[in-house]
JSON list of C-alpha atoms in Angstrom, two decimals:
[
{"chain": "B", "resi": 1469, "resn": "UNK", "atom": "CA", "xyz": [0.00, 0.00, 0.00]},
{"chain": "B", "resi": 1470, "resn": "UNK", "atom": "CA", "xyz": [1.57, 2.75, -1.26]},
{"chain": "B", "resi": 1471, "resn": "UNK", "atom": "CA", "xyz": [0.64, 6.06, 1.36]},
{"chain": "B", "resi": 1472, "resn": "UNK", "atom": "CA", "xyz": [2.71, 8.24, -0.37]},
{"chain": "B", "resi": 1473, "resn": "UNK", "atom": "CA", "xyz": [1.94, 8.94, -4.20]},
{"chain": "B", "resi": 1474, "resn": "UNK", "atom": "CA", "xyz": [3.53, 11.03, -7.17]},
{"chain": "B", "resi": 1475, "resn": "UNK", "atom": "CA", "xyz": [1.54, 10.09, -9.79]},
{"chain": "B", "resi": 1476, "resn": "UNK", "atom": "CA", "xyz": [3.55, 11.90, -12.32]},
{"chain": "B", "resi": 1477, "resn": "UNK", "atom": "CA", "xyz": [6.53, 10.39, -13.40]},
{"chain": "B", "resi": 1478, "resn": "UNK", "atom": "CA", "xyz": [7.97, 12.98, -15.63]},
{"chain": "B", "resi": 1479, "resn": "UNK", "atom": "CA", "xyz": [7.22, 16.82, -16.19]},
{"chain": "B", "resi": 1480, "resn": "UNK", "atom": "CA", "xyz": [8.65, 19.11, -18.66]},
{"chain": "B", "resi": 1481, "resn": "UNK", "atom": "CA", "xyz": [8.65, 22.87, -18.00]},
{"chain": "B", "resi": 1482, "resn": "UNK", "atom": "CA", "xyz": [10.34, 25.73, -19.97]},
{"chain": "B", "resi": 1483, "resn": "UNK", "atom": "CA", "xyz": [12.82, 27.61, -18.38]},
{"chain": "B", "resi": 1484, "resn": "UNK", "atom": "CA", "xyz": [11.44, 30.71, -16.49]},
{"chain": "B", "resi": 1485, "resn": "UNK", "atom": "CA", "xyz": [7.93, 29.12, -15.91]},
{"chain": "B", "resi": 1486, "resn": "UNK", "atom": "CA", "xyz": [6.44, 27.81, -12.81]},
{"chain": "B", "resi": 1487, "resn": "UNK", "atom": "CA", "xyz": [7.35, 23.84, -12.57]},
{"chain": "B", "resi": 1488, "resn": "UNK", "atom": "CA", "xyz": [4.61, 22.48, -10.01]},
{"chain": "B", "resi": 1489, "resn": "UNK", "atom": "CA", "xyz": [5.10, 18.91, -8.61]},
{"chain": "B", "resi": 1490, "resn": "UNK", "atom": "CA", "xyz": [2.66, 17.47, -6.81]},
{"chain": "B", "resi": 1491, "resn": "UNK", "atom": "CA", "xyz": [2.07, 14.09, -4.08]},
{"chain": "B", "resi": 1492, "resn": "UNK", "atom": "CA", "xyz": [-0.80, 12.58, -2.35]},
{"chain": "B", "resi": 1493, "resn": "UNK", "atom": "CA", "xyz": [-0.87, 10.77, 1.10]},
{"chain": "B", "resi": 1494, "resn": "UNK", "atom": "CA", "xyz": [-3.30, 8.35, 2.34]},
{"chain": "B", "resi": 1495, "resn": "UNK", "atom": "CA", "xyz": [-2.75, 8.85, 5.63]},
{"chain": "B", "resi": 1496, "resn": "UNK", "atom": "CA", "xyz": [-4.57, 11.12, 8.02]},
{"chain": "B", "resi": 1497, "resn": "UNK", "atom": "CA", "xyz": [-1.81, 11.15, 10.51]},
{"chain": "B", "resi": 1498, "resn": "UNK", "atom": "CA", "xyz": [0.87, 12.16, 8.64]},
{"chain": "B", "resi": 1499, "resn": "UNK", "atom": "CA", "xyz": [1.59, 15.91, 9.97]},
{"chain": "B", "resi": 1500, "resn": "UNK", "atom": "CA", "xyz": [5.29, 16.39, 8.33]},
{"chain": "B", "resi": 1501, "resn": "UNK", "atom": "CA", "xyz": [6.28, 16.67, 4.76]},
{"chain": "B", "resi": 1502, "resn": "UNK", "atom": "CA", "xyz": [9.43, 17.48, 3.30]},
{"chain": "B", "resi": 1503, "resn": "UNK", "atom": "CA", "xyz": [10.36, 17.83, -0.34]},
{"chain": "B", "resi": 1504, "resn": "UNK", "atom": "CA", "xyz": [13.96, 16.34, -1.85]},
{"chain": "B", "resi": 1505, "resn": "UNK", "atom": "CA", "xyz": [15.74, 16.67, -5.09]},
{"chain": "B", "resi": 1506, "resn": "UNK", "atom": "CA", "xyz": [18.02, 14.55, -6.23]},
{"chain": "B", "resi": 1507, "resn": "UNK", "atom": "CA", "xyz": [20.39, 14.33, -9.22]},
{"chain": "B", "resi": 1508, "resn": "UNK", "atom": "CA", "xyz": [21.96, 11.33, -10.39]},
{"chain": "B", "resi": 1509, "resn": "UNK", "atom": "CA", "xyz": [24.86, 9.50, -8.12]},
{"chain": "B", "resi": 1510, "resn": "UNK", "atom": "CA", "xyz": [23.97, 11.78, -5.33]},
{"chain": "B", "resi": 1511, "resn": "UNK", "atom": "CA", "xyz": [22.07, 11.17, -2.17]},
{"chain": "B", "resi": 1512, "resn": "UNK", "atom": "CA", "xyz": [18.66, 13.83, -1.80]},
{"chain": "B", "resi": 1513, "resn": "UNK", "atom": "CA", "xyz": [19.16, 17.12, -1.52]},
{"chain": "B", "resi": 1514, "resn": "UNK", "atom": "CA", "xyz": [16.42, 18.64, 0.91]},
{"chain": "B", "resi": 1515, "resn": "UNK", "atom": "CA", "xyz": [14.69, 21.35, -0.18]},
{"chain": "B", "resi": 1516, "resn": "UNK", "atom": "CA", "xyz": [11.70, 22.62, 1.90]},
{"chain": "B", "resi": 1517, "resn": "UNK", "atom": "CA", "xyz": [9.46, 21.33, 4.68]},
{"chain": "B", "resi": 1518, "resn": "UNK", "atom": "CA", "xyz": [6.06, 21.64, 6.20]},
{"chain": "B", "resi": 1519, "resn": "UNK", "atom": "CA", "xyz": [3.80, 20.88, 9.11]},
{"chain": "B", "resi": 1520, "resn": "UNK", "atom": "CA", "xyz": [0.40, 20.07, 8.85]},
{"chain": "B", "resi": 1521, "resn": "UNK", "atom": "CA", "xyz": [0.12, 23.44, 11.19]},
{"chain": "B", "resi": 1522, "resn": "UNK", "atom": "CA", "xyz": [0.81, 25.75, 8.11]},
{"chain": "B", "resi": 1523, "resn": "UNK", "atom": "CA", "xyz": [-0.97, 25.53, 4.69]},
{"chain": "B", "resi": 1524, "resn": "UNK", "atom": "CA", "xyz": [2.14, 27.44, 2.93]},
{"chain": "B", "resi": 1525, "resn": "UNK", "atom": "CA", "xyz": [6.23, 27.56, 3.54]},
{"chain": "B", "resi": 1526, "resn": "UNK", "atom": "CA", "xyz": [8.21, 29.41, 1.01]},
{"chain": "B", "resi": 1527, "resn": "UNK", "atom": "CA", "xyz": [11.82, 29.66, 0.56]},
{"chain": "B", "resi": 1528, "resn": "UNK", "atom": "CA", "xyz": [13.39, 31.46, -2.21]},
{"chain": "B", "resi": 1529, "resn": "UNK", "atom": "CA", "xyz": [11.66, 30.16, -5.24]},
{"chain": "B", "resi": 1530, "resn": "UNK", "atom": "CA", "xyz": [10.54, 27.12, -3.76]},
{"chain": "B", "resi": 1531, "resn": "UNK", "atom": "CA", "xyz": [7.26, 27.24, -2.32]},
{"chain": "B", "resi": 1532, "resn": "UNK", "atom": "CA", "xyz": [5.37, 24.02, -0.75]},
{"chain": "B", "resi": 1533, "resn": "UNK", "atom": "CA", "xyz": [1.62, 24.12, -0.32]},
{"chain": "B", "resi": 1534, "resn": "UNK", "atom": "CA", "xyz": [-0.29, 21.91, 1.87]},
{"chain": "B", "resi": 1535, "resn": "UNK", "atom": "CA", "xyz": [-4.37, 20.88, 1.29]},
{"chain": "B", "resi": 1536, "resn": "UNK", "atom": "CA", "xyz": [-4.83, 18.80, 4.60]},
{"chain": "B", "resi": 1537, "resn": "UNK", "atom": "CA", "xyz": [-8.53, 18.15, 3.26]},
{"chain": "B", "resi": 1538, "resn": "UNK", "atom": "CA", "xyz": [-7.39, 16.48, 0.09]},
{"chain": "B", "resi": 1539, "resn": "UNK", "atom": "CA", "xyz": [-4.55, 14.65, 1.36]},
{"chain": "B", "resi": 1540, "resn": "UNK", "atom": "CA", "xyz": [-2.53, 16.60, -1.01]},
{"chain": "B", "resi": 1541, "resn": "UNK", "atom": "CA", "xyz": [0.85, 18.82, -1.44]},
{"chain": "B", "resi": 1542, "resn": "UNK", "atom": "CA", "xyz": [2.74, 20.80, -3.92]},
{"chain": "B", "resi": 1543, "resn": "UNK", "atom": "CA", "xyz": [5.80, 22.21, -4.81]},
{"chain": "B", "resi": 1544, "resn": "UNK", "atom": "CA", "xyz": [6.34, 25.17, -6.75]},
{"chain": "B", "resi": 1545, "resn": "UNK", "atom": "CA", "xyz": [9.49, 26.63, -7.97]},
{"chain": "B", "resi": 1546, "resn": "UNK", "atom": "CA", "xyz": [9.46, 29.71, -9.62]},
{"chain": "B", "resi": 1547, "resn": "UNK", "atom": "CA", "xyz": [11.32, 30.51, -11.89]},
{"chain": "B", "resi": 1548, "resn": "UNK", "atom": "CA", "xyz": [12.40, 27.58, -12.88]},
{"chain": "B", "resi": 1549, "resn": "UNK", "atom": "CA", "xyz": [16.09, 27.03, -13.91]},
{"chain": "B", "resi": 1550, "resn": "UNK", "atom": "CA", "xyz": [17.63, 24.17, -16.23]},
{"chain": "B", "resi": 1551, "resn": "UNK", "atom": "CA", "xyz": [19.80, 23.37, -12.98]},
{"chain": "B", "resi": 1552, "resn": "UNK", "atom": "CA", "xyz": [16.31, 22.24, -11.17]},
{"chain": "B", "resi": 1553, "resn": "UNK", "atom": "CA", "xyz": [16.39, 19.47, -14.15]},
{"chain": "B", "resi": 1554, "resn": "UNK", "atom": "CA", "xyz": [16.51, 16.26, -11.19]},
{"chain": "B", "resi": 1555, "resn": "UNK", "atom": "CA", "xyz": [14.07, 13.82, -9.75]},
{"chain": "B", "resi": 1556, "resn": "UNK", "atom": "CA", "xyz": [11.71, 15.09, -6.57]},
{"chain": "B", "resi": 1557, "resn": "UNK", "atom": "CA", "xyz": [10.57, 13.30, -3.94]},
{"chain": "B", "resi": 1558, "resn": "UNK", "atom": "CA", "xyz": [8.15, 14.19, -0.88]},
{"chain": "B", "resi": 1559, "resn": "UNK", "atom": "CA", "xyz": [8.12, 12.13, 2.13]},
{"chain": "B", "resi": 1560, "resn": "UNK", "atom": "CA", "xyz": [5.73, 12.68, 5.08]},
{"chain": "B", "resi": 1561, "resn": "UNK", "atom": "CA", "xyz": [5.71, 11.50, 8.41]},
{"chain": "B", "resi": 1562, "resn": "UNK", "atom": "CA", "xyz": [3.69, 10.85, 11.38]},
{"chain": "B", "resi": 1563, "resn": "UNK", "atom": "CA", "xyz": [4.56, 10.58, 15.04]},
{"chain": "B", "resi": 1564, "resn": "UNK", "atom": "CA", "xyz": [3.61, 6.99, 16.68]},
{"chain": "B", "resi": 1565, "resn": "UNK", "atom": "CA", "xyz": [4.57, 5.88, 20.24]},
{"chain": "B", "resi": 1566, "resn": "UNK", "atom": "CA", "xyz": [7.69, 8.66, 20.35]},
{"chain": "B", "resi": 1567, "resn": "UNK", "atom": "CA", "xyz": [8.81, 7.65, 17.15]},
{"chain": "B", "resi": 1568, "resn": "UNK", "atom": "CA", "xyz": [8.43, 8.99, 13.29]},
{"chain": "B", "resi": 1569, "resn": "UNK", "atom": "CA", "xyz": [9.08, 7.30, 9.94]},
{"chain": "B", "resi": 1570, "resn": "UNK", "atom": "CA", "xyz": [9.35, 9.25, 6.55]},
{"chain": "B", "resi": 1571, "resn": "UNK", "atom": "CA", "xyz": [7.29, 7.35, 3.66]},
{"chain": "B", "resi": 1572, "resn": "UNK", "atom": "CA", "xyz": [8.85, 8.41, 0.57]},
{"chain": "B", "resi": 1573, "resn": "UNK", "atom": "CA", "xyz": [6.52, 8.49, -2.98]},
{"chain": "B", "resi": 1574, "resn": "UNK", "atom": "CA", "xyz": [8.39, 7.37, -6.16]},
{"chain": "B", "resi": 1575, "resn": "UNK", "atom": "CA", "xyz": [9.65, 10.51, -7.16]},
{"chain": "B", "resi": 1576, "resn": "UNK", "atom": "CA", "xyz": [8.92, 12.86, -10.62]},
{"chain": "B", "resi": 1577, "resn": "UNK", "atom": "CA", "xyz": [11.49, 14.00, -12.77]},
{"chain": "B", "resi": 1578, "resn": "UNK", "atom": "CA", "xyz": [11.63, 17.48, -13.65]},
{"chain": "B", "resi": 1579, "resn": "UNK", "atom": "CA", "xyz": [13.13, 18.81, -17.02]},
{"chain": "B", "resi": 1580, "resn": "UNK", "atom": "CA", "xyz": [13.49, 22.25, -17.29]},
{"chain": "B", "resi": 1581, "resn": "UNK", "atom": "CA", "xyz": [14.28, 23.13, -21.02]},
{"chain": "B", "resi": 1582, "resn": "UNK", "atom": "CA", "xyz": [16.27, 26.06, -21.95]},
{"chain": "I", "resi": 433, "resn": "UNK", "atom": "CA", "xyz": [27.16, 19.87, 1.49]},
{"chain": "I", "resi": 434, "resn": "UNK", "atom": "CA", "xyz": [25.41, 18.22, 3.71]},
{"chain": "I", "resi": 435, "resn": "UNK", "atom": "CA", "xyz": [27.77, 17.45, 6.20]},
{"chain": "I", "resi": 436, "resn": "UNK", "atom": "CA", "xyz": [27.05, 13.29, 6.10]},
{"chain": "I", "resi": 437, "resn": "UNK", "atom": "CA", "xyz": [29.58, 11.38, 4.35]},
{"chain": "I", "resi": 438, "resn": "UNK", "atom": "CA", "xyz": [29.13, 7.21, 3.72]},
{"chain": "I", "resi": 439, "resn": "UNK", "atom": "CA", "xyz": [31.89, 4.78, 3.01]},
{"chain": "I", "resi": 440, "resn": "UNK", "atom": "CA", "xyz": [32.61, 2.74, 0.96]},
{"chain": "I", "resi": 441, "resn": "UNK", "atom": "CA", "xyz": [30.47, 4.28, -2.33]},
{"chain": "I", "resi": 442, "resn": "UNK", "atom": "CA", "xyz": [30.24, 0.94, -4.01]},
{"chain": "I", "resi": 443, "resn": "UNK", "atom": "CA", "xyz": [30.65, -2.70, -2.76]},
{"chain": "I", "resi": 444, "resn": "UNK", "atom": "CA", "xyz": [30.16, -5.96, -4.57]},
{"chain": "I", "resi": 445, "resn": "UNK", "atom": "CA", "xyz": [29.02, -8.73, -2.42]},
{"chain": "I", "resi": 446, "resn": "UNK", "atom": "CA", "xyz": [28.16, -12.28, -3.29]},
{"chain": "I", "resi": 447, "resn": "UNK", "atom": "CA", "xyz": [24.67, -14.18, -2.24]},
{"chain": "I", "resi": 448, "resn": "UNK", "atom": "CA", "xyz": [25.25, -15.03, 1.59]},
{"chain": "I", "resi": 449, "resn": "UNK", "atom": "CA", "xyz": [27.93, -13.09, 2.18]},
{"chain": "I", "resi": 450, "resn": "UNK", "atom": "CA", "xyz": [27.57, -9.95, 4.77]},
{"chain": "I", "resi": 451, "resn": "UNK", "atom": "CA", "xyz": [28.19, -6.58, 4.21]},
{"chain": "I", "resi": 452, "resn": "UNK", "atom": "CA", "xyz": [28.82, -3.20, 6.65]},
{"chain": "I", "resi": 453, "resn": "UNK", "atom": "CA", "xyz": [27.89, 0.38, 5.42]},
{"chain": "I", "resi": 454, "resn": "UNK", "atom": "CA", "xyz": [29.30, 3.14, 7.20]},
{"chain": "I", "resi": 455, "resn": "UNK", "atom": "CA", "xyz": [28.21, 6.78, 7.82]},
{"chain": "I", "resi": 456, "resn": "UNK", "atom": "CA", "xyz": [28.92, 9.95, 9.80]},
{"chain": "I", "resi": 457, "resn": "UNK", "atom": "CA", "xyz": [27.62, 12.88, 10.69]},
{"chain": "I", "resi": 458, "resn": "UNK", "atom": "CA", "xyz": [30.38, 16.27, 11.00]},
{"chain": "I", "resi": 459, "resn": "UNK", "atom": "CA", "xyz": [27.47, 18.35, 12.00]},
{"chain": "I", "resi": 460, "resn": "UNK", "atom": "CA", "xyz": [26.89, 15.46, 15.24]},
{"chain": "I", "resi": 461, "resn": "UNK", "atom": "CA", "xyz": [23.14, 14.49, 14.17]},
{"chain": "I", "resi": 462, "resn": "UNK", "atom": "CA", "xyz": [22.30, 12.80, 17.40]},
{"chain": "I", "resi": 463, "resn": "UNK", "atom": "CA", "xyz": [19.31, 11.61, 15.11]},
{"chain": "I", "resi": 464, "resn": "UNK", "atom": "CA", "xyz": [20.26, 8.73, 12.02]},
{"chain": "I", "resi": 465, "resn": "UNK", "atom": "CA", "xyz": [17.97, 7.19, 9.77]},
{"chain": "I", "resi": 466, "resn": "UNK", "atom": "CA", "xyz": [18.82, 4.76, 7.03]},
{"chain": "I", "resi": 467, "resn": "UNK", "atom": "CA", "xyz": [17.04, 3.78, 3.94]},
{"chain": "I", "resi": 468, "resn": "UNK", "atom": "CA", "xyz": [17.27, 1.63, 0.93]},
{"chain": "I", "resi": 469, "resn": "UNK", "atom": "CA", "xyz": [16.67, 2.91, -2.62]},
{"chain": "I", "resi": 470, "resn": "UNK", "atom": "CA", "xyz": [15.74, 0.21, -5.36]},
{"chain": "I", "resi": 471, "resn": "UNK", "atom": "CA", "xyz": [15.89, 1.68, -8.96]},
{"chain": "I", "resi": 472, "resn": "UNK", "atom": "CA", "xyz": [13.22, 3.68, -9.94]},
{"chain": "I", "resi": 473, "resn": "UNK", "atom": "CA", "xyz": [11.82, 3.70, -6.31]},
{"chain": "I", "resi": 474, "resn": "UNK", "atom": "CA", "xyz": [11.71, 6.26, -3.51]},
{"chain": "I", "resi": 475, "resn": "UNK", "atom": "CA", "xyz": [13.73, 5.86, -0.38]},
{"chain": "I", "resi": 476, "resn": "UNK", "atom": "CA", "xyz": [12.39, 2.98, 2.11]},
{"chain": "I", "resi": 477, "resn": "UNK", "atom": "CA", "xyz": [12.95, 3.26, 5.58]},
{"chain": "I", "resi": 478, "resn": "UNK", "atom": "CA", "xyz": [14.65, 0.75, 7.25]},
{"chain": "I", "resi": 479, "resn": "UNK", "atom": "CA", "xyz": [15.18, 2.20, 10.58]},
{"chain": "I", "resi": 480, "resn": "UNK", "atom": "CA", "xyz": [16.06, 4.99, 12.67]},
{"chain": "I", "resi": 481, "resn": "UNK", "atom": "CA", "xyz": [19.00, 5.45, 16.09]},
{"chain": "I", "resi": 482, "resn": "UNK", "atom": "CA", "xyz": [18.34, 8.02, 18.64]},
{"chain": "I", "resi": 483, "resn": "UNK", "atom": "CA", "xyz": [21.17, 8.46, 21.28]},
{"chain": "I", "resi": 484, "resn": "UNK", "atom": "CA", "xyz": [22.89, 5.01, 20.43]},
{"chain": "I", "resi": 485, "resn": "UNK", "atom": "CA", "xyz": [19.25, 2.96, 20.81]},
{"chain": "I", "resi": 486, "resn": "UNK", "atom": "CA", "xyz": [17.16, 1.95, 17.68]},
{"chain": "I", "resi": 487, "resn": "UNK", "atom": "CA", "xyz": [14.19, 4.31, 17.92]},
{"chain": "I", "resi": 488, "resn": "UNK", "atom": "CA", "xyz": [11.81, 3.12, 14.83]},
{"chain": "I", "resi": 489, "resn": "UNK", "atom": "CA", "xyz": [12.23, 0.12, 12.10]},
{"chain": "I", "resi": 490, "resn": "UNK", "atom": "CA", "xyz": [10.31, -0.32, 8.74]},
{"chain": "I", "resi": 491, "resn": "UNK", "atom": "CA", "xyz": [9.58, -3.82, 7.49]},
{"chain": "I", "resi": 492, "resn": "UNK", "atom": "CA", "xyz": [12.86, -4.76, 6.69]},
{"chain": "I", "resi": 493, "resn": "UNK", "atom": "CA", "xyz": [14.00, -8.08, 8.25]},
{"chain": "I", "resi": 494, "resn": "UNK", "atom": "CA", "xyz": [16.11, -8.85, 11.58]},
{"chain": "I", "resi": 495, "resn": "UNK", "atom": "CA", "xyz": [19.33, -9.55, 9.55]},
{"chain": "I", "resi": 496, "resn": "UNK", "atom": "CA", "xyz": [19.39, -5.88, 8.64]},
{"chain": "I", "resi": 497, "resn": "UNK", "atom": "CA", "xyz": [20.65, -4.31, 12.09]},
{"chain": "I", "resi": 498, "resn": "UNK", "atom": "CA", "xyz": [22.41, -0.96, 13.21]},
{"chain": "I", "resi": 499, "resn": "UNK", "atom": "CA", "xyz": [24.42, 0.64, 15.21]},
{"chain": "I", "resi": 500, "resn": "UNK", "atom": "CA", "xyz": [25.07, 4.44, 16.55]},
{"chain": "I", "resi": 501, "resn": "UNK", "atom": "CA", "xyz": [28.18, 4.98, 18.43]},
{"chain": "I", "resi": 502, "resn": "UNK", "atom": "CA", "xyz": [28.69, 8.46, 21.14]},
{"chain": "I", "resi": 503, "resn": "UNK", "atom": "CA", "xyz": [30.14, 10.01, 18.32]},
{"chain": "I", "resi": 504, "resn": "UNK", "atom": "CA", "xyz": [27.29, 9.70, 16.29]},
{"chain": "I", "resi": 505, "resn": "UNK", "atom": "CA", "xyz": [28.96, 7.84, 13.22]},
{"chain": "I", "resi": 506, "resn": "UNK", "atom": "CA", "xyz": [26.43, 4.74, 12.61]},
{"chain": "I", "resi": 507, "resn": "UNK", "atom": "CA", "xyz": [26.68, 1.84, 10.78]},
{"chain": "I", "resi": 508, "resn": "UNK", "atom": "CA", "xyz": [24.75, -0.43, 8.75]},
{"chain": "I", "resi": 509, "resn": "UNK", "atom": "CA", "xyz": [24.93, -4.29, 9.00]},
{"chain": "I", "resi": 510, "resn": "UNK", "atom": "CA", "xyz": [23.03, -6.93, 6.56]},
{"chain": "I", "resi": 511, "resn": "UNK", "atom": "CA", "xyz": [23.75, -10.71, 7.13]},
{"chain": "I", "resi": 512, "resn": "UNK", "atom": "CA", "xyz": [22.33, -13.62, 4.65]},
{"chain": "I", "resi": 513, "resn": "UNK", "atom": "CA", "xyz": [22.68, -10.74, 1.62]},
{"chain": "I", "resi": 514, "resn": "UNK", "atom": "CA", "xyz": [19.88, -11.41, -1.23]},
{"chain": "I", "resi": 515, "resn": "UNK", "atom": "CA", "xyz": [20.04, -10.58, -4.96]},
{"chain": "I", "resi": 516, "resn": "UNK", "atom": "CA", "xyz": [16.95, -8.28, -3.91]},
{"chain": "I", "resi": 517, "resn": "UNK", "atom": "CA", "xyz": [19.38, -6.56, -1.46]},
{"chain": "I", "resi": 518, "resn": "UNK", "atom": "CA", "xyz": [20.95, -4.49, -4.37]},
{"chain": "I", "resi": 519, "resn": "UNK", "atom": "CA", "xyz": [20.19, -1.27, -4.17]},
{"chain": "I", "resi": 520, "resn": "UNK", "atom": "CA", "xyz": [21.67, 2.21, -2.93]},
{"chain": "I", "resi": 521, "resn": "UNK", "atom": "CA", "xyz": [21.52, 2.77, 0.66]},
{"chain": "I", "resi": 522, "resn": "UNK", "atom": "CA", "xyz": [21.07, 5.88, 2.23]},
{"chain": "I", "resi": 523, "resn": "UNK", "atom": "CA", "xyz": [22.07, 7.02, 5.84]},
{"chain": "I", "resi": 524, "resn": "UNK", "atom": "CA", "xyz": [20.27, 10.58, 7.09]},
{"chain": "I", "resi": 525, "resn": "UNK", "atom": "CA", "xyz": [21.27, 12.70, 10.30]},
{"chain": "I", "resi": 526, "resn": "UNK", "atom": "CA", "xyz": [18.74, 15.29, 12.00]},
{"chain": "I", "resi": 527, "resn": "UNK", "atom": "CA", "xyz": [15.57, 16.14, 13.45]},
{"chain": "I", "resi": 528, "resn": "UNK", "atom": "CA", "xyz": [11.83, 15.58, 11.83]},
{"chain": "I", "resi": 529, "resn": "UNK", "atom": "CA", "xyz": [11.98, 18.79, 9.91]},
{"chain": "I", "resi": 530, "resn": "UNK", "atom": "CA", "xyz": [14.99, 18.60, 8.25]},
{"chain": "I", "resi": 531, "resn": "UNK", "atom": "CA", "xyz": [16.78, 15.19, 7.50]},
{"chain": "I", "resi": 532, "resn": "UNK", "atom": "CA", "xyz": [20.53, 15.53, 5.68]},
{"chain": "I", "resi": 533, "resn": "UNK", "atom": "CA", "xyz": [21.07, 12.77, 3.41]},
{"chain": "I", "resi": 534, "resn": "UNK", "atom": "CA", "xyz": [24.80, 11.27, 2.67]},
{"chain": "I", "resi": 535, "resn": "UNK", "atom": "CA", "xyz": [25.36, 10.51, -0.98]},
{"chain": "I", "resi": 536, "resn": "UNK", "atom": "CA", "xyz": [24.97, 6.90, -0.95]},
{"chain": "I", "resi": 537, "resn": "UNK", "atom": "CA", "xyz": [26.51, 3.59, -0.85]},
{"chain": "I", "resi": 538, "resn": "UNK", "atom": "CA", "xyz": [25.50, 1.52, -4.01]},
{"chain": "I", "resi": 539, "resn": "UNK", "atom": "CA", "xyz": [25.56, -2.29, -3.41]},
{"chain": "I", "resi": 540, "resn": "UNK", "atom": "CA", "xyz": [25.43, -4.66, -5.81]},
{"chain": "I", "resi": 541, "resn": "UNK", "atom": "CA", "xyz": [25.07, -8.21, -4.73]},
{"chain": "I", "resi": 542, "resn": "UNK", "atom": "CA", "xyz": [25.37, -10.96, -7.16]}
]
């Protein structure tokens, strides 16, 4: 059971325009999301997280936006830049007995053309 | 730069065999996680040490065990290694809003 969706594999944006990425969780009790990138031969590169206090966290040109009544966040970077060309994950979390977990979703890669 | 480095950054193991992934943390993380990432999949969790004591496991089995010394370096033991077992593995230092990833240590067992 996969909690933790991207149901977009790919996505191809032109430079300068808004790329937005998008997951969807399953689970009610997740109240922590954070957003990776990752580029080949690297480990993920975190970007920007959110609790499920907040419906919007910005930094830079990265903005995450959180719909706790869909189950569903998004990331937005703006403008984007051919160096944002990598794969993106989200991962969310909940706390149980003390402890967390991040559930990662399958990742969509981003292609910004020039 | 993250600040998490992992050793070594690829192994080749055979079927059986047993295998130990390293990783530290120069910012001192008291938190580690580590995960396994198949191709083409997100990261898993396989589980998590807090202050030297596992604090969290995903449903990977016993032969996959840890360990988090004082200085917060951490290490990654599998026993009994599977073909399935090939995959890059991942150790992470900090708290729940911000986890640090190392870049990786790609096994391939054959």
């Amino acid at each position: 059971d996969q909690q933790v969706k991207q149901n977009s594999p790919s996505l191809s944006v032109q430079e300068g325009r808004i790329s937005i990425l998008n997951c969807d969780y399953t689970n009610s009790m997740f109240d922590y999301f954070l957003w990776y990138k990752k580029y080949p031969a690297e480990g993920p590169t975190f970007l920007i997280s959110i609790s499920s206090i907040k419906d919007k966290n910005e930094d830079g040109r990265f903005t995450v936006f959180l719909n706790k009544s869909a189950k569903h966040l998004s990331l937005h970077i703006v403008p984007s830049q051919p160096g944002d060309s990598a794969v993106y994950f989200c991962a969310a979390s909940a706390m149980t007995s003390g402890t967390y977990k991040y559930i990662f979703g399958t990742g969509t890669r981003l292609k910004v053309l020039a | 730069e993250t600040g998490v480095t992992q050793s070594p950054t690829h192994l080749i193991k055979t079927r059986g065999q047993q295998v130990t992934l390293r990783c530290s943390s120069q910012s001192g993380h008291n938190t580690v996680s580590w995960y396994q990432q198949a191709l083409g999949q997100g990261p898993q969790f396989i589980f998590q040490y807090y202050r030297e004591e596992e604090n969290g496991r995903g449903n990977f089995p016993p032969r996959f065990s840890g360990l988090q010394f004082p200085n917060y370096s951490s290490e990654l033991n599998v026993n009994a290694l599977e073909l399935d077992d090939s995959a890059l593995y991942l150790c992470a230092g900090g708290g729940r809003g911000e986890q640090y990833f190392g870049p990786g240590t790609r096994l391939t067992v054959t």
